Coordinates of N, CA, C and O in Angstrom, one line a residue:
X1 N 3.9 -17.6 -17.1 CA 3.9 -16.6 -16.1 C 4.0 -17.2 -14.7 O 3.3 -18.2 -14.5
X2 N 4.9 -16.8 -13.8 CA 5.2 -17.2 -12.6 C 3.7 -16.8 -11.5 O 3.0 -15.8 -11.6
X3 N 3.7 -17.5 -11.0 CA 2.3 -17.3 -10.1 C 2.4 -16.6 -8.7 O 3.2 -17.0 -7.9
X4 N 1.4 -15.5 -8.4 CA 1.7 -14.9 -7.3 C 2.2 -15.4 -5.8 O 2.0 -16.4 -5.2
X5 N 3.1 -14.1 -5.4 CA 3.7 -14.6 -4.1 C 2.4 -15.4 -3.2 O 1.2 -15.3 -3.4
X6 N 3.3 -16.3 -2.0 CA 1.5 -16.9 -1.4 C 1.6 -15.7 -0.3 O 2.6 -15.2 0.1
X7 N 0.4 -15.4 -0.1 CA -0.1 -14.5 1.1 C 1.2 -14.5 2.1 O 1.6 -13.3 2.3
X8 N 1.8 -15.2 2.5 CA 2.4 -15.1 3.7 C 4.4 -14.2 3.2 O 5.4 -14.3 3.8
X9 N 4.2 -13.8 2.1 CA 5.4 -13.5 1.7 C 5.1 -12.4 1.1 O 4.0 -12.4 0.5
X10 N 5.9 -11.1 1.0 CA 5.6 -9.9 0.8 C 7.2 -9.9 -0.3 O 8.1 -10.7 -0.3
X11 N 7.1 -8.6 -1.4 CA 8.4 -8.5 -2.0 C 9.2 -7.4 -1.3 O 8.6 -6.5 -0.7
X12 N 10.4 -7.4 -1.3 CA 11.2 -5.9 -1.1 C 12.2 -5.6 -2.4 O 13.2 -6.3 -2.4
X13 N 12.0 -5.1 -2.9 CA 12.8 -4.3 -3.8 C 14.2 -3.3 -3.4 O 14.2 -2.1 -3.7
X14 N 14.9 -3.7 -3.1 CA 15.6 -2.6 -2.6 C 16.5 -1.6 -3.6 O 17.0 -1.9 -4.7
X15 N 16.4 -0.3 -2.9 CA 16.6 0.9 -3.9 C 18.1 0.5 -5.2 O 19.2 0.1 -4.7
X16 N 18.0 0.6 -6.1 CA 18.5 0.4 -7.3 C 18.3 -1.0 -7.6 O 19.4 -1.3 -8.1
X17 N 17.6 -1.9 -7.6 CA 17.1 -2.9 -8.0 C 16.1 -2.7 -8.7 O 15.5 -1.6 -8.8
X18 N 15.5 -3.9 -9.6 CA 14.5 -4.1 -10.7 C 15.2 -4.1 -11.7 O 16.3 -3.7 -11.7
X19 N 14.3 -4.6 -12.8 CA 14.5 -4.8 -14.4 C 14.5 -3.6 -14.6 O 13.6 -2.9 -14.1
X20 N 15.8 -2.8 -15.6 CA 15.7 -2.1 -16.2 C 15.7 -1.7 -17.4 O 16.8 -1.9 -17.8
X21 N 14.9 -1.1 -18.2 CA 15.0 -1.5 -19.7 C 15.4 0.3 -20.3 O 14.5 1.1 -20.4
X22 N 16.7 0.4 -20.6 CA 17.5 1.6 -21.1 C 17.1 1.8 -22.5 O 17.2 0.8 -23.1
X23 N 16.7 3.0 -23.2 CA 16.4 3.5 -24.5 C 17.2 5.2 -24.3 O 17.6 5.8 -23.3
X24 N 17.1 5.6 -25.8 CA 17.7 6.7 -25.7 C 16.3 8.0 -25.1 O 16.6 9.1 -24.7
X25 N 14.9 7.3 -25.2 CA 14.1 8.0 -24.4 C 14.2 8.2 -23.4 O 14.1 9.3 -22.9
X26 N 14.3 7.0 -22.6 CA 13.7 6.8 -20.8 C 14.1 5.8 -20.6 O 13.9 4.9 -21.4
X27 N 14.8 5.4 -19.4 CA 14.3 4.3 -18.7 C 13.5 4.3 -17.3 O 13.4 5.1 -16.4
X28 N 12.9 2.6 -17.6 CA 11.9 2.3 -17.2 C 12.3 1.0 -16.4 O 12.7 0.1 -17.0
X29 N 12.2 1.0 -14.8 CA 12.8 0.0 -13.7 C 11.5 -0.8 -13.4 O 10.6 -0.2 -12.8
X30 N 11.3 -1.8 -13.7 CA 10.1 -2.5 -13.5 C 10.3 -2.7 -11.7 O 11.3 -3.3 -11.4
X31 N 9.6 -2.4 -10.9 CA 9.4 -2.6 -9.6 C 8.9 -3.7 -8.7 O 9.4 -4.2 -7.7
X32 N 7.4 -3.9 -9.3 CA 6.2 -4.4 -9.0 C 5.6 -5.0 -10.4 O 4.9 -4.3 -11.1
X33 N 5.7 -6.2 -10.7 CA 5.4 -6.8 -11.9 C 3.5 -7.5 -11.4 O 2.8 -7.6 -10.4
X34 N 3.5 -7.7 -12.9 CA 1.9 -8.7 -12.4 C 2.5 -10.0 -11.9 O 2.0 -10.1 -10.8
X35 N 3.2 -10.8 -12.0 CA 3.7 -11.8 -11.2 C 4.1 -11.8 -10.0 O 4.5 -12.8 -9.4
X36 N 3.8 -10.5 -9.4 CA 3.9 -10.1 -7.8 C 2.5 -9.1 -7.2 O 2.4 -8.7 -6.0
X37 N 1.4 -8.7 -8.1 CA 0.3 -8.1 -7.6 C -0.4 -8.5 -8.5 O 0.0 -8.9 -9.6
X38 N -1.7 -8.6 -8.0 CA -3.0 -8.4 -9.0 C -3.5 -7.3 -8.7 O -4.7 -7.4 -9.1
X39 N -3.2 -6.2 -8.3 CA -4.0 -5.0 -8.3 C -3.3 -3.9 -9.1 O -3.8 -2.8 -9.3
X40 N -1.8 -4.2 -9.5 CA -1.1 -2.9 -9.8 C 0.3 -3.2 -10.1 O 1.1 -3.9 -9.4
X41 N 0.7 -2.2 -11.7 CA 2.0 -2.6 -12.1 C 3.0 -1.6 -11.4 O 2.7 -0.4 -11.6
X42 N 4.0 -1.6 -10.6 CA 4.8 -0.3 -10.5 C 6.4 0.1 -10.6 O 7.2 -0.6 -10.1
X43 N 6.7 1.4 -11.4 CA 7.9 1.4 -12.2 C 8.8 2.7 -11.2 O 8.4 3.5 -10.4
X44 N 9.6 2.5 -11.6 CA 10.8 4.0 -11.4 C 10.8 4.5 -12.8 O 11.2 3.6 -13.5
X45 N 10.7 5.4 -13.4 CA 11.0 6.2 -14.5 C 11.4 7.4 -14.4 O 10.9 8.4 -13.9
X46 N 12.8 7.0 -15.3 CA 13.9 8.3 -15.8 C 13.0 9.0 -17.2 O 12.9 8.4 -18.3
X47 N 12.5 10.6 -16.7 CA 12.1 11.1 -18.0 C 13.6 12.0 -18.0 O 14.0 12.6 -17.0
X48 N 14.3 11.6 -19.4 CA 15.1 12.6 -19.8 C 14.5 14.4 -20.4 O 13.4 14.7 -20.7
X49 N 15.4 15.0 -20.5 CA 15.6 16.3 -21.0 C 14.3 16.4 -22.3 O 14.6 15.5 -23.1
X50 N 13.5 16.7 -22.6 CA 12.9 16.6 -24.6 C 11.8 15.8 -24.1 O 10.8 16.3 -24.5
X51 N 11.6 14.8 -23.2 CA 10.4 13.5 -23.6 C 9.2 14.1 -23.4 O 9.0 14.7 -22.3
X52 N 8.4 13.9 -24.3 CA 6.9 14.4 -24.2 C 5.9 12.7 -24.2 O 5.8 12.1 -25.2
X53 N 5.7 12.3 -23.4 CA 4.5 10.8 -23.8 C 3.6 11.3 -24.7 O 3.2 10.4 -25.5
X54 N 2.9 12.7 -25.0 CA 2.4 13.1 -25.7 C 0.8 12.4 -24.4 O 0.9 11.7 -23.4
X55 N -0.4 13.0 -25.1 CA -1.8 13.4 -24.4 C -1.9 12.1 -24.9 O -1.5 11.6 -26.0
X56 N -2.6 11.4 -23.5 CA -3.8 9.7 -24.1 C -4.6 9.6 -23.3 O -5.1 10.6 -22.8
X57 N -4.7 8.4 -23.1 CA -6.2 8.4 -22.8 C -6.6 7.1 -22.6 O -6.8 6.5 -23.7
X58 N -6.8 6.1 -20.9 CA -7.1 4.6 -21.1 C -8.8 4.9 -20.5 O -9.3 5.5 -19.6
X59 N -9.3 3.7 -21.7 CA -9.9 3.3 -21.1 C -11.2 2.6 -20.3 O -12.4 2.6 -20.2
X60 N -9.5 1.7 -19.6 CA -9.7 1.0 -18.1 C -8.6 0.8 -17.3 O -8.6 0.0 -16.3
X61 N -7.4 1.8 -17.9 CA -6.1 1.6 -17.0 C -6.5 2.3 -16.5 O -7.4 2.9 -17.0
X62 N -6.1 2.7 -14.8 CA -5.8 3.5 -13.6 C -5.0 4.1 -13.7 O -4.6 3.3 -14.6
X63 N -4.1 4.9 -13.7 CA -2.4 5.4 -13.3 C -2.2 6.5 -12.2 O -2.7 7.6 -12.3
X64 N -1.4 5.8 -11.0 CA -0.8 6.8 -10.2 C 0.3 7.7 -10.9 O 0.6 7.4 -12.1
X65 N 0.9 8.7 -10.4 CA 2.3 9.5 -10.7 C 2.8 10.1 -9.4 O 2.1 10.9 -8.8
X66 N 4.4 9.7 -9.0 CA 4.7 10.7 -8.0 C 5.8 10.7 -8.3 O 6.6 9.8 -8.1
X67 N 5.9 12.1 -8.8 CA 7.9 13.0 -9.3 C 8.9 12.4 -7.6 O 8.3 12.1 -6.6
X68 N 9.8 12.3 -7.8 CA 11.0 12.2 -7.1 C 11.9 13.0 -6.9 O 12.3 13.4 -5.8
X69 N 12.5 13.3 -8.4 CA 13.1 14.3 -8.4 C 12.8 15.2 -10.0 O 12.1 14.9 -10.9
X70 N 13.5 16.2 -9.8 CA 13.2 16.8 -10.8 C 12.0 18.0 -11.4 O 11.7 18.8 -10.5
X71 N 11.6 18.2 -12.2 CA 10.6 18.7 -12.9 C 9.9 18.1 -14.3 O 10.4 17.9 -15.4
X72 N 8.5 17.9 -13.9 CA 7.5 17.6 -15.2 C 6.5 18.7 -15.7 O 6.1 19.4 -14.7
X73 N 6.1 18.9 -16.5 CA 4.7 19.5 -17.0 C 3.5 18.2 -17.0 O 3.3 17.3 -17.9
X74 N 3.3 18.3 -16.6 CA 2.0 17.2 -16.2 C 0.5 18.2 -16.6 O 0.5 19.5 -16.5
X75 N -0.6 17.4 -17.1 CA -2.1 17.7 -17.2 C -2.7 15.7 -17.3 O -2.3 14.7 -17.8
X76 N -3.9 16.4 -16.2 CA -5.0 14.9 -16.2 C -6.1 15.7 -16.1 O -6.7 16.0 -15.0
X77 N -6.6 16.2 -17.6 CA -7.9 16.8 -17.3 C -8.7 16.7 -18.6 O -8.3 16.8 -19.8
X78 N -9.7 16.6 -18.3 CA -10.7 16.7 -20.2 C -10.6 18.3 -21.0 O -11.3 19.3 -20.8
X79 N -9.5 18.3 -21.8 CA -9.5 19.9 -21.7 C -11.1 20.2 -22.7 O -12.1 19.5 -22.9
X80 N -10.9 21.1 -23.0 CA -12.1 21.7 -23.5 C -12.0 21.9 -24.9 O -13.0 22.4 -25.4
X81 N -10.8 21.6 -25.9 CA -10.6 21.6 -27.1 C -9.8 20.4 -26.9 O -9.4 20.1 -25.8
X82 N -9.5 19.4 -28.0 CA -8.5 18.6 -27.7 C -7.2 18.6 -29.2 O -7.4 17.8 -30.1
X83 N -6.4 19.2 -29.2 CA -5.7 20.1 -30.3 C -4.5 18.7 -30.9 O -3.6 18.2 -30.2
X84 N -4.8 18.5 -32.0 CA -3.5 17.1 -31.7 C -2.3 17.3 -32.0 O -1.6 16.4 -32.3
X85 N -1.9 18.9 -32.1 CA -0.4 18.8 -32.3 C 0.5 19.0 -30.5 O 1.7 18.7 -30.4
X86 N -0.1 19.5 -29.6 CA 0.3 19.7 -28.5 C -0.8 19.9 -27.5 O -1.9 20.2 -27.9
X87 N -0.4 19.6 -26.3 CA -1.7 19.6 -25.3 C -0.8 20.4 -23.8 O -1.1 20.1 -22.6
X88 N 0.2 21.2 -24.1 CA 0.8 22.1 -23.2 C -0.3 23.4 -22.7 O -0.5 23.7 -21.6
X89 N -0.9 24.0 -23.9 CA -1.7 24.7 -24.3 C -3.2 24.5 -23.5 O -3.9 25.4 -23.0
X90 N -3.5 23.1 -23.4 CA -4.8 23.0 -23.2 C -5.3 23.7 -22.1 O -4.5 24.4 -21.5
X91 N -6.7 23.4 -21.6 CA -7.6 24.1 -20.4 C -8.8 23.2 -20.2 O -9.5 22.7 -21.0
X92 N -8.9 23.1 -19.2 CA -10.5 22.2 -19.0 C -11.6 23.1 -19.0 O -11.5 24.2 -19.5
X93 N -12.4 22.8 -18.6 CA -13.8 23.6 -18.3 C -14.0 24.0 -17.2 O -15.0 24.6 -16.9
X94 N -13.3 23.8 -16.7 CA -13.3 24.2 -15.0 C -11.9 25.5 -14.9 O -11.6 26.4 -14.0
X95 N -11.5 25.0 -16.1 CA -9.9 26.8 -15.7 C -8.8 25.7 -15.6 O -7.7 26.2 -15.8
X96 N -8.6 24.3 -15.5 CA -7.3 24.0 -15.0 C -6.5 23.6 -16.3 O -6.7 22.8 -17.2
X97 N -5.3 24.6 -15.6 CA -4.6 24.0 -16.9 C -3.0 23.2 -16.7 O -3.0 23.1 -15.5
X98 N -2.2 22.8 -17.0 CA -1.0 22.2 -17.1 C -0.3 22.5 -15.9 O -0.7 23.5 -15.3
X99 N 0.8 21.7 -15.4 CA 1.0 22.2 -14.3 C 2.7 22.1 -14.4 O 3.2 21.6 -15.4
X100 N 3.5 22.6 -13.4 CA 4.7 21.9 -13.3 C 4.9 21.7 -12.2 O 4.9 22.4 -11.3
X101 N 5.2 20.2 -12.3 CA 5.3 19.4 -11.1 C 6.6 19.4 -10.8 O 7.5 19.6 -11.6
X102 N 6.8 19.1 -9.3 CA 8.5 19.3 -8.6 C 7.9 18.2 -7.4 O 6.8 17.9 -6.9
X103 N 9.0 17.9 -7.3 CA 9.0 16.1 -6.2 C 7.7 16.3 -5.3 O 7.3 17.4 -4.9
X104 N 7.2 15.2 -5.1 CA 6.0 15.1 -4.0 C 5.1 15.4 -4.4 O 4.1 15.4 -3.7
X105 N 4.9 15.8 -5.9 CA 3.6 15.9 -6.2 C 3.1 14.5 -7.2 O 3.8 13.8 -8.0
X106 N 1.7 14.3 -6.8 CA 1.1 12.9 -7.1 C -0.1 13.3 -8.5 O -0.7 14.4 -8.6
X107 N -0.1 12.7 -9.1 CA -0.8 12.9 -9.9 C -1.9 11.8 -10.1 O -1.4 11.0 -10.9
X108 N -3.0 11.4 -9.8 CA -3.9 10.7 -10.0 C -4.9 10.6 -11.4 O -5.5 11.6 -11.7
X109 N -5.0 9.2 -12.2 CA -5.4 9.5 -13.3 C -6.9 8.1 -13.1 O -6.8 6.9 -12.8
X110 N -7.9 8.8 -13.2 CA -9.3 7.4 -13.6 C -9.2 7.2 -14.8 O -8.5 8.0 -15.4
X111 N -9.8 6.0 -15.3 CA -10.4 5.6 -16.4 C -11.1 6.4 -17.2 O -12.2 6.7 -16.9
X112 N -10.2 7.0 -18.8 CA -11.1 8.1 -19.0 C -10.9 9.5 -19.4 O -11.4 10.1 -20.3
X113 N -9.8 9.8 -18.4 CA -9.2 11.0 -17.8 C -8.2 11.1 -19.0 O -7.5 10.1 -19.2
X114 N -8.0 12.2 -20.0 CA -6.8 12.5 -20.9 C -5.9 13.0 -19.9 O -6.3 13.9 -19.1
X115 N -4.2 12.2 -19.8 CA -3.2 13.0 -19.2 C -1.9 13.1 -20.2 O -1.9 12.9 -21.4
X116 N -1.1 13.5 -19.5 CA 0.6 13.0 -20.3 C 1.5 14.3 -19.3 O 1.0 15.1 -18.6
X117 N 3.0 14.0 -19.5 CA 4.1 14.6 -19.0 C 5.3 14.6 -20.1 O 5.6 13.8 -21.0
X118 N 5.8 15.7 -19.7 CA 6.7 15.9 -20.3 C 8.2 16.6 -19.4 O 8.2 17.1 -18.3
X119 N 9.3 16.4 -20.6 CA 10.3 17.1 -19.3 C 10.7 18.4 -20.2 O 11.1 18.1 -21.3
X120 N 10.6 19.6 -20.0 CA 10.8 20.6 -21.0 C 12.0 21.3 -20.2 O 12.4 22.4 -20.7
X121 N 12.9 20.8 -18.9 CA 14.0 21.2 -18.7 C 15.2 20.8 -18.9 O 15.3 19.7 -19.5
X122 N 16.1 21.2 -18.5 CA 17.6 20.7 -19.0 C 18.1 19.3 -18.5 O 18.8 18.4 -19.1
X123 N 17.8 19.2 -17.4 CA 17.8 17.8 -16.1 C 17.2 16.6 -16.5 O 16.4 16.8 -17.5
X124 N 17.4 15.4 -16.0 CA 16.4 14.3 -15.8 C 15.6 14.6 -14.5 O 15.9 15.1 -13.4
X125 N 14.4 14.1 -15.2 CA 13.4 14.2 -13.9 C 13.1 12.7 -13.4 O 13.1 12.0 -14.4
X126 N 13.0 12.1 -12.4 CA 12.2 10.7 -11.9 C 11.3 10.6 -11.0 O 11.3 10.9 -9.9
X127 N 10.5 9.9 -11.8 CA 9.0 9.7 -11.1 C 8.8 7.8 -10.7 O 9.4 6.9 -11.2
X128 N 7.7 7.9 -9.6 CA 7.3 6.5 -9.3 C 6.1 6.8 -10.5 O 5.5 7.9 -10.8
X129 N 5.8 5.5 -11.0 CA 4.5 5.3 -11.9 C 4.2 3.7 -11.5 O 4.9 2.7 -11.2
X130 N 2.3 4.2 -11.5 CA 2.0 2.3 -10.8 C 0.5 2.7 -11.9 O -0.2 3.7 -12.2
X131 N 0.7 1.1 -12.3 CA -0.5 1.3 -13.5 C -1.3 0.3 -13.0 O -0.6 -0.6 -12.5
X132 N -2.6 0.1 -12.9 CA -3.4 -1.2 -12.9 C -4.8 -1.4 -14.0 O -5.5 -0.5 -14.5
X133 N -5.0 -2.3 -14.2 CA -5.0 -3.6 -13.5 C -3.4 -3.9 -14.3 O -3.0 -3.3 -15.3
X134 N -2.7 -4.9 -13.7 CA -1.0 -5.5 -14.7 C -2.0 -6.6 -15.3 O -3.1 -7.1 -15.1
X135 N -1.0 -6.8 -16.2 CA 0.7 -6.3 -16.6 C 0.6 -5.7 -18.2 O 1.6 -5.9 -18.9
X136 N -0.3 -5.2 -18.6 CA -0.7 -4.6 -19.7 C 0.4 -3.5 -19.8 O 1.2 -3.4 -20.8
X137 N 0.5 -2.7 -18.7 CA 1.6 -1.4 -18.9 C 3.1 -2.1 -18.9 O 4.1 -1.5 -19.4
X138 N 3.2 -3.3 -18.3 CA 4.5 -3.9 -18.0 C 5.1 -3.9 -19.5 O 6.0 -3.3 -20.0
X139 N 4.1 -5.0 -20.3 CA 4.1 -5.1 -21.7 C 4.4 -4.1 -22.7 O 5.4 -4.1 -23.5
X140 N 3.5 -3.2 -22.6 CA 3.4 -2.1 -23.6 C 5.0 -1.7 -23.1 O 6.0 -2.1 -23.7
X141 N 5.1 -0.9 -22.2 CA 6.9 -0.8 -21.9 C 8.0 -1.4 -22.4 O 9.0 -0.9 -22.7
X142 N 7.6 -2.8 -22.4 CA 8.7 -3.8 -23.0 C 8.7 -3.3 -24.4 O 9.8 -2.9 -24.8
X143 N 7.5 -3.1 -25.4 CA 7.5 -3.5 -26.6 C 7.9 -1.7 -27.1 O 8.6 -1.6 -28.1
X144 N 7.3 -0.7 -26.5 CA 7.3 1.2 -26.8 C 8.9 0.7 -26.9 O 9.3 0.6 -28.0
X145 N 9.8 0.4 -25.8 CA 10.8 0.6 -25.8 C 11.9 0.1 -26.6 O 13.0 0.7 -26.9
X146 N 11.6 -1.3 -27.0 CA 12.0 -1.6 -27.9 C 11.6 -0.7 -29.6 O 12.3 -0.4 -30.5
X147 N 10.6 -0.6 -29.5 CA 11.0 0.3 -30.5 C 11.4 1.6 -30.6 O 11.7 2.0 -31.7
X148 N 11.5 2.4 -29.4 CA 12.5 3.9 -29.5 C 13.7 3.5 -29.2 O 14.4 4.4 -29.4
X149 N 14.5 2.3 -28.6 CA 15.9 1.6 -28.9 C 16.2 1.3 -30.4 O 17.4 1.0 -30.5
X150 N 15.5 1.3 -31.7 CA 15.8 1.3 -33.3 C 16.9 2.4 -33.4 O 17.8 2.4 -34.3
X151 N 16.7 3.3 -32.5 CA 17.1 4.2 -33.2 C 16.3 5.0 -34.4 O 15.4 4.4 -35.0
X152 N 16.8 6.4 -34.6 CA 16.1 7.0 -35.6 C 15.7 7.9 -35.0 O 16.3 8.4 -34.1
X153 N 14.5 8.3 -35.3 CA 13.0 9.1 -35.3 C 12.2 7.7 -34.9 O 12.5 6.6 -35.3
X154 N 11.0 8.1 -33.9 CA 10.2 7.1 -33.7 C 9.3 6.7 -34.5 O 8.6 7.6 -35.0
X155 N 8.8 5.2 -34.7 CA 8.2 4.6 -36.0 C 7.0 4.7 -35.4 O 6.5 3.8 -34.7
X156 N 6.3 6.0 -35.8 CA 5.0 6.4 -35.3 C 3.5 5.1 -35.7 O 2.6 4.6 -35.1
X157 N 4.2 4.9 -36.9 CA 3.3 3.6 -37.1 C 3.1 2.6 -36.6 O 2.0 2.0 -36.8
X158 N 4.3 2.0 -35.6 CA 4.3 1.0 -35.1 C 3.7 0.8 -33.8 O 3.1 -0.2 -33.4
X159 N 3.9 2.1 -32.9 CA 3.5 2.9 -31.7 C 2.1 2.9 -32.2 O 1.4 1.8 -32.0
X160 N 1.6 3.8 -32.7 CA 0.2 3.4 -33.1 C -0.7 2.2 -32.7 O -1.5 2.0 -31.8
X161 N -0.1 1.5 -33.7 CA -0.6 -0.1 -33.1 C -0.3 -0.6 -31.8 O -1.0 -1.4 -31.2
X162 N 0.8 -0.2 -31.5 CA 1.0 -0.8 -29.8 C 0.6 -0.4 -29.2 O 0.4 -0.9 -28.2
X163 N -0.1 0.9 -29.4 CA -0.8 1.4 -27.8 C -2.2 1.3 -28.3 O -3.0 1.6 -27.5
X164 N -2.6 1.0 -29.3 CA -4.1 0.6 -29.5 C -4.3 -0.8 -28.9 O -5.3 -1.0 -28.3
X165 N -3.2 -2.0 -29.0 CA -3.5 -3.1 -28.1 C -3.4 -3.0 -27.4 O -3.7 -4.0 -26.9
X166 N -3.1 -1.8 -26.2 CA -2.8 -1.4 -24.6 C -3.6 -0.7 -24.1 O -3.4 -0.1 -23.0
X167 N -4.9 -0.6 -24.9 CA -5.7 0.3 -24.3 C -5.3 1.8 -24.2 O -5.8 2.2 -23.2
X168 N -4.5 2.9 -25.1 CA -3.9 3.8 -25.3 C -4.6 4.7 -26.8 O -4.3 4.6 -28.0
X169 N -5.1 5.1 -26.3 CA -5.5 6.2 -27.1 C -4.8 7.5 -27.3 O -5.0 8.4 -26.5
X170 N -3.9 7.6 -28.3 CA -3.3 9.0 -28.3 C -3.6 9.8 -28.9 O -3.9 9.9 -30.1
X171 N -3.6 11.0 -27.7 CA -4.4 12.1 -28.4 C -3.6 13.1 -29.4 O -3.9 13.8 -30.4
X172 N -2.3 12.8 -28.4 CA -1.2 14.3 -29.2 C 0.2 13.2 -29.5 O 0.1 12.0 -29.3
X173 N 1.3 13.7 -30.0 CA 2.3 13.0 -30.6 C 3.5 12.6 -29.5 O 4.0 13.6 -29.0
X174 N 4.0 11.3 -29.1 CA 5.1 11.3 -28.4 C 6.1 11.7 -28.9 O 6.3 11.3 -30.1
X175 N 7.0 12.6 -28.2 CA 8.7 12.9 -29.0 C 9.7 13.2 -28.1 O 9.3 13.5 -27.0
X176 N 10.7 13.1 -28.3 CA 11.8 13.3 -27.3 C 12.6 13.6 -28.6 O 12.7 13.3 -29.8
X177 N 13.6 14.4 -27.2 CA 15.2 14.9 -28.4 C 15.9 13.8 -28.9 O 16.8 14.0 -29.7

């Protein structure tokens, strides 16, 4: 692992730059790696047309969210039933339920907190995502993605295991068209 910039050197990324790693799900533009923060990983993500991450749950990851363009159904809330074939449906205990998000909206997630997004319209949507502490989310990306690049239907089995080493608890099912 390459060792952090020294204090006196900052990164710039300039727009369409970063690692990108293309699947027929999503891609995902690595931005901000742990080899450039210790506080936080941060990506560009293309959600296509179909993608549900399905409901999870870290935790000791953090996750920001801020749409760009597009449309998501977004929830970050303890709903009050937790149903595991879909979590579109759910409700907290307070009344909140699912939302649809359109550019500029942020979505803030603690340690703890069940969220997920989905894109249920015809468009690509893109969002900034910054996860901390890195490079755990960096990883799990590398490896999710490699396996919905197989091709197929996704090998729910394998997913399983990868997001149980990632600190990922899934509540409901990821799927995309």
């Amino acid at each position: 692992m390459t060792a952090l910039l020294p204090p006196s050197e900052g990164l710039l990324v300039p727009p369409g730059h970063g690692r990108t790693v293309r699947t027929p799900a999503h891609d995902v533009t690595f931005k901000v790696t742990g080899t450039h923060s210790r506080v936080a990983s941060s990506f560009e993500v293309v959600v296509p047309p179909g993608f549900d991450v399905g409901a999870h749950v870290h935790a000791r990851s953090e996750e920001l969210f801020y749409v760009l363009e597009g449309e998501l159904d977004v929830l970050a809330f303890e709903p009050r039933v937790r149903t595991p074939d879909t979590w579109q449906r759910w409700e907290s205990g307070s009344g909140n339920r699912v939302v649809r998000a359109t550019p500029g909206t942020v979505i803030a997630v603690p340690p703890g907190c069940p969220h997920a997004f989905a894109n249920p319209t015809d468009a690509p949507a893109r969002m900034f995502f910054q996860a901390s502490p890195p490079p755990d989310h960096e990883r799990y990306f590398e490896e999710l993605l490699g396996i919905l690049d197989a091709g197929g239907p996704p090998d729910r089995a394998a997913i399983e295991e990868l997001r149980a080493r990632y600190d990922i608890e899934q509540l409901t099912p990821l799927r995309y068209r």
